[in-house]
Structure formats: structure tokens, C-alpha cells
Amino acid sequence: MFAYVWPIALVVLSNIVYHVCAKSVPSDVNPFASLTVTYAIGALAAAAAFFLTGKGAGFFREIGKANWSSYVLGLVILGLEAGFIYAYKAGWQVSTASIVQCAFLTIALIFVGYFLYQESLSWNKLIGIALAIAGLIFINLK
């Protein structure tokens, strides 16, 4: 049970801290300068985590096993983080920005799962899409 729950708990806790940090980036700093610091710290932390969990495997040998997805993921993460920083600078509230993007993301991933991974597209998912759209309408009502 713990092996099933702890990764999601880590994601939730990390996301909370992530959004507090993204909203706290000073308004007068270039977001990409801030993200350069972020990624330098992230790279050092990832390397340290590798050595703590790597079980003696060669660092550069393991890096050599990476495929295209690791490189694209780096660019995608930059887009995610820059997008949130710019959203917060534009005035999005921390209580709604994540919910709005998550609802759109969930709807899109239902179709990605269906078309790319042959996951089922059930009536429950279609009703969920309708409810997500209704939720977006209610969340954005002024």
C-alpha cells in the first residue's frame, strides 16, 4: 500500500510547494533567469539522488541509456514552469490556475490515452469531461 500511495503524496506535496514558489518569483526577474537557477539546483539534486539510489551503477553509463523522451521532457518542463510563472505574473490566482490547467489537461489526456495507448473511452469518462467543463465554467464565473 505504501508503495502505491507515497509517489502520489510526493507529487501533491511537491505541487503545493511548486505553486507557492512559482507565484513567489519576483515580478522584476526574467522568468528564464529564475528557471536557470531552478534547473541548476534541480540538476545537482537529481545527481545527488542518483548516487544515493543508484546502487553502484555508472552515472554516465546510465545517462547514455536515455532516449529522446528525456530531452523532450526537459523542454516540456521548461514550458510548464515558464507558463505557470507567466500565468501568475498575468494575475492568475494560485487557487484557480492549477485547477483550470488540470481540467483541460485531464480532458486532453483522456483522448491521448484513447488514441495513443488504446485506453478505453467509457461513458464515465465522457460524463467526467462534461463535468470538468461545467467546473471550468463555474470556477471562472465572476
PDB file of C-alpha atoms in Angstrom:
ATOM      1  CA  MET A   1       0.000   0.000   0.000  1.00  0.00           C
ATOM      2  CA  PHE A   2       2.773   2.443   0.911  1.00  0.00           C
ATOM      3  CA  ALA A   3       4.498   1.835  -2.437  1.00  0.00           C
ATOM      4  CA  TYR A   4       1.245   2.818  -4.141  1.00  0.00           C
ATOM      5  CA  VAL A   5       0.480   5.924  -2.072  1.00  0.00           C
ATOM      6  CA  TRP A   6       3.834   7.623  -1.439  1.00  0.00           C
ATOM      7  CA  PRO A   7       4.511   8.670  -5.069  1.00  0.00           C
ATOM      8  CA  ILE A   8       1.173  10.482  -5.301  1.00  0.00           C
ATOM      9  CA  ALA A   9       1.721  12.078  -1.886  1.00  0.00           C
ATOM     10  CA  LEU A  10       5.134  13.270  -3.118  1.00  0.00           C
ATOM     11  CA  VAL A  11       3.543  14.734  -6.260  1.00  0.00           C
ATOM     12  CA  VAL A  12       0.845  16.529  -4.255  1.00  0.00           C
ATOM     13  CA  LEU A  13       3.292  17.943  -1.701  1.00  0.00           C
ATOM     14  CA  SER A  14       5.755  18.930  -4.428  1.00  0.00           C
ATOM     15  CA  ASN A  15       2.970  20.603  -6.419  1.00  0.00           C
ATOM     16  CA  ILE A  16       1.880  22.656  -3.429  1.00  0.00           C
ATOM     17  CA  VAL A  17       5.414  23.907  -2.838  1.00  0.00           C
ATOM     18  CA  TYR A  18       5.917  24.325  -6.607  1.00  0.00           C
ATOM     19  CA  HIS A  19       2.939  26.678  -6.961  1.00  0.00           C
ATOM     20  CA  VAL A  20       3.930  28.692  -3.879  1.00  0.00           C
ATOM     21  CA  CYS A  21       7.424  29.091  -5.363  1.00  0.00           C
ATOM     22  CA  ALA A  22       6.183  29.894  -8.883  1.00  0.00           C
ATOM     23  CA  LYS A  23       3.813  32.548  -7.505  1.00  0.00           C
ATOM     24  CA  SER A  24       6.688  33.951  -5.398  1.00  0.00           C
ATOM     25  CA  VAL A  25       9.122  34.555  -8.282  1.00  0.00           C
ATOM     26  CA  PRO A  26       9.859  38.299  -8.098  1.00  0.00           C
ATOM     27  CA  SER A  27       7.954  40.279 -10.709  1.00  0.00           C
ATOM     28  CA  ASP A  28      11.089  42.115 -11.833  1.00  0.00           C
ATOM     29  CA  VAL A  29      13.139  38.981 -12.598  1.00  0.00           C
ATOM     30  CA  ASN A  30      13.212  37.393 -16.025  1.00  0.00           C
ATOM     31  CA  PRO A  31      11.469  34.025 -15.550  1.00  0.00           C
ATOM     32  CA  PHE A  32      14.140  32.257 -17.593  1.00  0.00           C
ATOM     33  CA  ALA A  33      16.910  33.604 -15.356  1.00  0.00           C
ATOM     34  CA  SER A  34      14.989  32.291 -12.375  1.00  0.00           C
ATOM     35  CA  LEU A  35      14.470  28.945 -14.113  1.00  0.00           C
ATOM     36  CA  THR A  36      18.207  28.710 -14.826  1.00  0.00           C
ATOM     37  CA  VAL A  37      18.811  28.776 -11.074  1.00  0.00           C
ATOM     38  CA  THR A  38      15.955  26.307 -10.599  1.00  0.00           C
ATOM     39  CA  TYR A  39      17.390  23.821 -13.092  1.00  0.00           C
ATOM     40  CA  ALA A  40      20.937  24.132 -11.752  1.00  0.00           C
ATOM     41  CA  ILE A  41      19.663  23.213  -8.287  1.00  0.00           C
ATOM     42  CA  GLY A  42      17.460  20.510  -9.799  1.00  0.00           C
ATOM     43  CA  ALA A  43      20.384  19.005 -11.727  1.00  0.00           C
ATOM     44  CA  LEU A  44      22.547  18.904  -8.607  1.00  0.00           C
ATOM     45  CA  ALA A  45      19.719  17.381  -6.563  1.00  0.00           C
ATOM     46  CA  ALA A  46      18.991  14.780  -9.270  1.00  0.00           C
ATOM     47  CA  ALA A  47      22.679  13.807  -9.445  1.00  0.00           C
ATOM     48  CA  ALA A  48      22.827  13.505  -5.654  1.00  0.00           C
ATOM     49  CA  ALA A  49      19.643  11.398  -5.668  1.00  0.00           C
ATOM     50  CA  PHE A  50      21.181   9.172  -8.346  1.00  0.00           C
ATOM     51  CA  PHE A  51      24.219   8.495  -6.236  1.00  0.00           C
ATOM     52  CA  LEU A  52      22.067   7.872  -3.161  1.00  0.00           C
ATOM     53  CA  THR A  53      19.789   5.449  -5.018  1.00  0.00           C
ATOM     54  CA  GLY A  54      21.968   4.297  -7.939  1.00  0.00           C
ATOM     55  CA  LYS A  55      23.141   1.040  -6.368  1.00  0.00           C
ATOM     56  CA  GLY A  56      26.630   1.435  -7.815  1.00  0.00           C
ATOM     57  CA  ALA A  57      25.606   1.886 -11.454  1.00  0.00           C
ATOM     58  CA  GLY A  58      27.795   4.139 -13.582  1.00  0.00           C
ATOM     59  CA  PHE A  59      26.412   7.659 -13.779  1.00  0.00           C
ATOM     60  CA  PHE A  60      27.463   8.346 -17.372  1.00  0.00           C
ATOM     61  CA  ARG A  61      26.501   4.839 -18.480  1.00  0.00           C
ATOM     62  CA  GLU A  62      23.005   5.435 -17.117  1.00  0.00           C
ATOM     63  CA  ILE A  63      22.778   8.838 -18.793  1.00  0.00           C
ATOM     64  CA  GLY A  64      23.785   7.134 -22.040  1.00  0.00           C
ATOM     65  CA  LYS A  65      20.677   4.938 -21.785  1.00  0.00           C
ATOM     66  CA  ALA A  66      18.374   7.968 -22.012  1.00  0.00           C
ATOM     67  CA  ASN A  67      16.300   8.239 -25.166  1.00  0.00           C
ATOM     68  CA  TRP A  68      14.558  11.130 -26.885  1.00  0.00           C
ATOM     69  CA  SER A  69      11.974  11.384 -24.117  1.00  0.00           C
ATOM     70  CA  SER A  70      14.493  12.690 -21.555  1.00  0.00           C
ATOM     71  CA  TYR A  71      15.498  15.539 -23.862  1.00  0.00           C
ATOM     72  CA  VAL A  72      11.953  16.458 -24.837  1.00  0.00           C
ATOM     73  CA  LEU A  73      10.873  16.227 -21.190  1.00  0.00           C
ATOM     74  CA  GLY A  74      13.473  18.865 -20.313  1.00  0.00           C
ATOM     75  CA  LEU A  75      11.966  21.253 -22.871  1.00  0.00           C
ATOM     76  CA  VAL A  76       8.421  20.432 -21.829  1.00  0.00           C
ATOM     77  CA  ILE A  77       9.179  21.054 -18.154  1.00  0.00           C
ATOM     78  CA  LEU A  78      10.624  24.436 -19.110  1.00  0.00           C
ATOM     79  CA  GLY A  79       7.350  25.235 -20.882  1.00  0.00           C
ATOM     80  CA  LEU A  80       5.279  24.121 -17.905  1.00  0.00           C
ATOM     81  CA  GLU A  81       7.227  26.158 -15.422  1.00  0.00           C
ATOM     82  CA  ALA A  82       7.528  29.265 -17.583  1.00  0.00           C
ATOM     83  CA  GLY A  83       3.817  29.015 -18.344  1.00  0.00           C
ATOM     84  CA  PHE A  84       2.865  28.999 -14.677  1.00  0.00           C
ATOM     85  CA  ILE A  85       5.265  31.830 -13.811  1.00  0.00           C
ATOM     86  CA  TYR A  86       3.826  33.958 -16.633  1.00  0.00           C
ATOM     87  CA  ALA A  87       0.258  32.995 -15.636  1.00  0.00           C
ATOM     88  CA  TYR A  88       0.877  34.169 -12.084  1.00  0.00           C
ATOM     89  CA  LYS A  89       2.522  37.364 -13.339  1.00  0.00           C
ATOM     90  CA  ALA A  90      -0.579  37.932 -15.514  1.00  0.00           C
ATOM     91  CA  GLY A  91      -2.766  37.779 -12.403  1.00  0.00           C
ATOM     92  CA  TRP A  92      -3.990  34.187 -12.212  1.00  0.00           C
ATOM     93  CA  GLN A  93      -4.802  33.144  -8.673  1.00  0.00           C
ATOM     94  CA  VAL A  94      -2.931  30.183  -7.220  1.00  0.00           C
ATOM     95  CA  SER A  95      -6.310  28.688  -6.261  1.00  0.00           C
ATOM     96  CA  THR A  96      -7.576  28.589  -9.850  1.00  0.00           C
ATOM     97  CA  ALA A  97      -4.643  28.454 -12.286  1.00  0.00           C
ATOM     98  CA  SER A  98      -3.740  24.888 -11.445  1.00  0.00           C
ATOM     99  CA  ILE A  99      -7.355  23.699 -11.410  1.00  0.00           C
ATOM    100  CA  VAL A 100      -8.091  25.238 -14.804  1.00  0.00           C
ATOM    101  CA  GLN A 101      -4.981  23.797 -16.447  1.00  0.00           C
ATOM    102  CA  CYS A 102      -5.564  20.440 -14.756  1.00  0.00           C
ATOM    103  CA  ALA A 103      -9.141  20.207 -16.052  1.00  0.00           C
ATOM    104  CA  PHE A 104      -8.029  20.976 -19.612  1.00  0.00           C
ATOM    105  CA  LEU A 105      -5.105  18.576 -19.225  1.00  0.00           C
ATOM    106  CA  THR A 106      -7.354  15.807 -17.942  1.00  0.00           C
ATOM    107  CA  ILE A 107      -9.724  16.198 -20.881  1.00  0.00           C
ATOM    108  CA  ALA A 108      -6.832  16.174 -23.352  1.00  0.00           C
ATOM    109  CA  LEU A 109      -5.172  13.155 -21.711  1.00  0.00           C
ATOM    110  CA  ILE A 110      -8.370  11.128 -21.960  1.00  0.00           C
ATOM    111  CA  PHE A 111      -8.107  11.486 -25.731  1.00  0.00           C
ATOM    112  CA  VAL A 112      -4.323  10.986 -25.750  1.00  0.00           C
ATOM    113  CA  GLY A 113      -4.845   7.761 -23.808  1.00  0.00           C
ATOM    114  CA  TYR A 114      -7.544   6.648 -26.221  1.00  0.00           C
ATOM    115  CA  PHE A 115      -5.690   7.441 -29.455  1.00  0.00           C
ATOM    116  CA  LEU A 116      -2.070   6.701 -28.485  1.00  0.00           C
ATOM    117  CA  TYR A 117      -2.407   3.950 -25.891  1.00  0.00           C
ATOM    118  CA  GLN A 118      -5.747   2.319 -26.777  1.00  0.00           C
ATOM    119  CA  GLU A 119      -7.174   3.075 -23.330  1.00  0.00           C
ATOM    120  CA  SER A 120     -10.933   2.781 -23.061  1.00  0.00           C
ATOM    121  CA  LEU A 121     -13.208   5.751 -23.669  1.00  0.00           C
ATOM    122  CA  SER A 122     -16.166   4.951 -21.433  1.00  0.00           C
ATOM    123  CA  TRP A 123     -19.365   6.803 -20.704  1.00  0.00           C
ATOM    124  CA  ASN A 124     -17.951   7.580 -17.262  1.00  0.00           C
ATOM    125  CA  LYS A 125     -15.018   9.407 -18.853  1.00  0.00           C
ATOM    126  CA  LEU A 126     -17.298  11.297 -21.246  1.00  0.00           C
ATOM    127  CA  ILE A 127     -19.518  12.350 -18.328  1.00  0.00           C
ATOM    128  CA  GLY A 128     -16.351  13.326 -16.456  1.00  0.00           C
ATOM    129  CA  ILE A 129     -15.354  15.553 -19.384  1.00  0.00           C
ATOM    130  CA  ALA A 130     -18.766  17.247 -19.272  1.00  0.00           C
ATOM    131  CA  LEU A 131     -18.443  17.761 -15.513  1.00  0.00           C
ATOM    132  CA  ALA A 132     -14.912  19.140 -15.922  1.00  0.00           C
ATOM    133  CA  ILE A 133     -16.173  21.650 -18.488  1.00  0.00           C
ATOM    134  CA  ALA A 134     -19.025  22.608 -16.165  1.00  0.00           C
ATOM    135  CA  GLY A 135     -16.500  23.014 -13.349  1.00  0.00           C
ATOM    136  CA  LEU A 136     -14.377  25.295 -15.530  1.00  0.00           C
ATOM    137  CA  ILE A 137     -17.408  27.443 -16.205  1.00  0.00           C
ATOM    138  CA  PHE A 138     -18.268  27.715 -12.500  1.00  0.00           C
ATOM    139  CA  ILE A 139     -14.668  28.354 -11.407  1.00  0.00           C
ATOM    140  CA  ASN A 140     -14.282  31.199 -13.889  1.00  0.00           C
ATOM    141  CA  LEU A 141     -17.600  32.924 -13.200  1.00  0.00           C
ATOM    142  CA  LYS A 142     -17.016  36.369 -11.763  1.00  0.00           C
TER     143      LYS A 142
END
